């Protein structure tokens, strides 16, 4: 996974790309902690380039949200989510907890 952080006056954006899993969540945690040290009003995590996220990655995103809110910083996730990530969020019913709208169903209804 790759992270790029952009500091803006109104928020800090962490762009993630690649896979969020057991082998990469440490990188996510490091980027978030460095961001929270700057005390931004809002932390925005951009997931539109994340190709895969497993349960460990999802847990890391949920913990990131909790840690960010405890620090007094607003938390947002931006997509759109790629199909594998959207499916994980849909199957685990964590869209609301992450602040996302439910994933659109795939294929004909």
Tab-separated table of C-alpha atoms in Angstrom:
chain	number	residue	atom	x	y	z
A	1	UNK	CA	0.000	0.000	0.000
A	2	UNK	CA	1.111	3.504	-0.754
A	3	UNK	CA	0.096	6.621	1.179
A	4	UNK	CA	0.271	10.236	0.098
A	5	UNK	CA	-0.705	12.948	2.561
A	6	UNK	CA	-1.867	16.404	1.514
A	7	UNK	CA	-2.218	19.132	4.124
A	8	UNK	CA	-4.923	21.640	3.236
A	9	UNK	CA	-6.137	24.559	5.358
A	10	UNK	CA	-9.509	22.936	6.108
A	11	UNK	CA	-8.454	19.272	6.222
A	12	UNK	CA	-5.717	16.718	5.761
A	13	UNK	CA	-6.221	14.112	3.058
A	14	UNK	CA	-4.521	10.723	3.116
A	15	UNK	CA	-4.671	9.084	-0.308
A	16	UNK	CA	-4.313	5.306	-0.116
A	17	UNK	CA	-3.572	3.024	-3.051
A	18	UNK	CA	-2.986	-0.688	-3.408
A	19	UNK	CA	-4.018	-3.254	-0.810
A	20	UNK	CA	-4.942	-2.751	2.851
A	21	UNK	CA	-4.195	-5.987	4.677
A	22	UNK	CA	-2.152	-7.480	7.499
A	23	UNK	CA	1.085	-6.613	5.748
A	24	UNK	CA	0.224	-2.942	5.148
A	25	UNK	CA	-1.951	-1.678	8.021
A	26	UNK	CA	1.138	-0.460	9.871
A	27	UNK	CA	1.692	2.040	7.063
A	28	UNK	CA	-1.892	3.284	7.464
A	29	UNK	CA	-1.508	3.680	11.232
A	30	UNK	CA	1.782	5.580	10.803
A	31	UNK	CA	0.240	8.000	8.288
A	32	UNK	CA	-2.772	8.620	10.534
A	33	UNK	CA	-0.689	9.214	13.660
A	34	UNK	CA	1.561	11.650	11.797
A	35	UNK	CA	-1.536	13.434	10.545
A	36	UNK	CA	-3.163	13.640	13.977
A	37	UNK	CA	0.036	15.148	15.395
A	38	UNK	CA	-0.725	18.227	13.256
A	39	UNK	CA	-4.225	18.532	14.809
A	40	UNK	CA	-6.263	18.948	11.607
A	41	UNK	CA	-9.928	19.925	11.807
A	42	UNK	CA	-10.762	16.986	9.523
A	43	UNK	CA	-9.036	13.835	8.335
A	44	UNK	CA	-10.207	12.571	4.968
A	45	UNK	CA	-9.130	9.080	3.874
A	46	UNK	CA	-9.380	8.662	0.101
A	47	UNK	CA	-9.912	5.011	-0.862
A	48	UNK	CA	-10.648	5.308	-4.574
A	49	UNK	CA	-7.289	3.716	-5.503
A	50	UNK	CA	-7.514	0.868	-2.969
A	51	UNK	CA	-7.849	-2.354	-4.950
A	52	UNK	CA	-8.270	-4.752	-2.021
A	53	UNK	CA	-9.071	-4.608	1.687
A	54	UNK	CA	-9.359	-7.606	3.993
A	55	UNK	CA	-10.895	-7.827	7.469
A	56	UNK	CA	-7.663	-6.597	9.071
A	57	UNK	CA	-7.732	-3.547	6.798
A	58	UNK	CA	-11.375	-2.885	7.592
A	59	UNK	CA	-10.649	-3.120	11.290
A	60	UNK	CA	-7.782	-0.653	10.826
A	61	UNK	CA	-10.133	1.814	9.104
A	62	UNK	CA	-12.673	1.472	11.919
A	63	UNK	CA	-9.966	1.939	14.558
A	64	UNK	CA	-8.632	4.923	12.619
A	65	UNK	CA	-12.066	6.521	12.717
A	66	UNK	CA	-12.375	5.926	16.469
A	67	UNK	CA	-8.864	7.257	17.171
A	68	UNK	CA	-9.470	10.316	14.999
A	69	UNK	CA	-12.747	11.183	16.710
A	70	UNK	CA	-11.162	10.714	20.166
A	71	UNK	CA	-8.514	13.231	19.111
A	72	UNK	CA	-11.281	15.754	18.381
A	73	UNK	CA	-10.830	15.565	14.612
A	74	UNK	CA	-13.684	15.049	12.157
A	75	UNK	CA	-13.317	11.872	10.075
A	76	UNK	CA	-14.457	11.154	6.533
A	77	UNK	CA	-13.848	8.462	3.930
A	78	UNK	CA	-14.075	9.234	0.243
A	79	UNK	CA	-14.505	6.790	-2.612
A	80	UNK	CA	-15.820	5.599	-4.882
A	81	UNK	CA	-14.920	2.189	-3.552
A	82	UNK	CA	-13.613	-0.437	-5.940
A	83	UNK	CA	-15.722	-3.606	-6.213
A	84	UNK	CA	-13.750	-5.821	-3.780
A	85	UNK	CA	-13.654	-3.089	-1.137
A	86	UNK	CA	-17.334	-2.218	-1.655
A	87	UNK	CA	-18.255	-5.891	-1.307
A	88	UNK	CA	-16.386	-6.178	2.014
A	89	UNK	CA	-18.116	-3.076	3.377
A	90	UNK	CA	-21.480	-4.352	2.149
A	91	UNK	CA	-21.080	-7.884	3.541
A	92	UNK	CA	-19.879	-6.633	6.924
A	93	UNK	CA	-22.557	-3.902	7.039
A	94	UNK	CA	-20.021	-1.317	8.131
A	95	UNK	CA	-20.907	1.442	5.649
A	96	UNK	CA	-22.782	3.459	8.271
A	97	UNK	CA	-20.042	3.046	10.853
A	98	UNK	CA	-17.495	4.266	8.313
A	99	UNK	CA	-19.742	7.137	7.258
A	100	UNK	CA	-20.335	5.741	3.763
A	101	UNK	CA	-23.582	5.350	1.914
A	102	UNK	CA	-24.435	1.692	1.261
A	103	UNK	CA	-22.708	0.156	-1.729
A	104	UNK	CA	-24.809	-0.082	-4.884
A	105	UNK	CA	-25.804	-3.638	-5.793
A	106	UNK	CA	-23.825	-5.275	-8.552
A	107	UNK	CA	-25.618	-6.499	-11.659
A	108	UNK	CA	-29.355	-6.514	-12.350
A	109	UNK	CA	-31.727	-6.280	-9.455
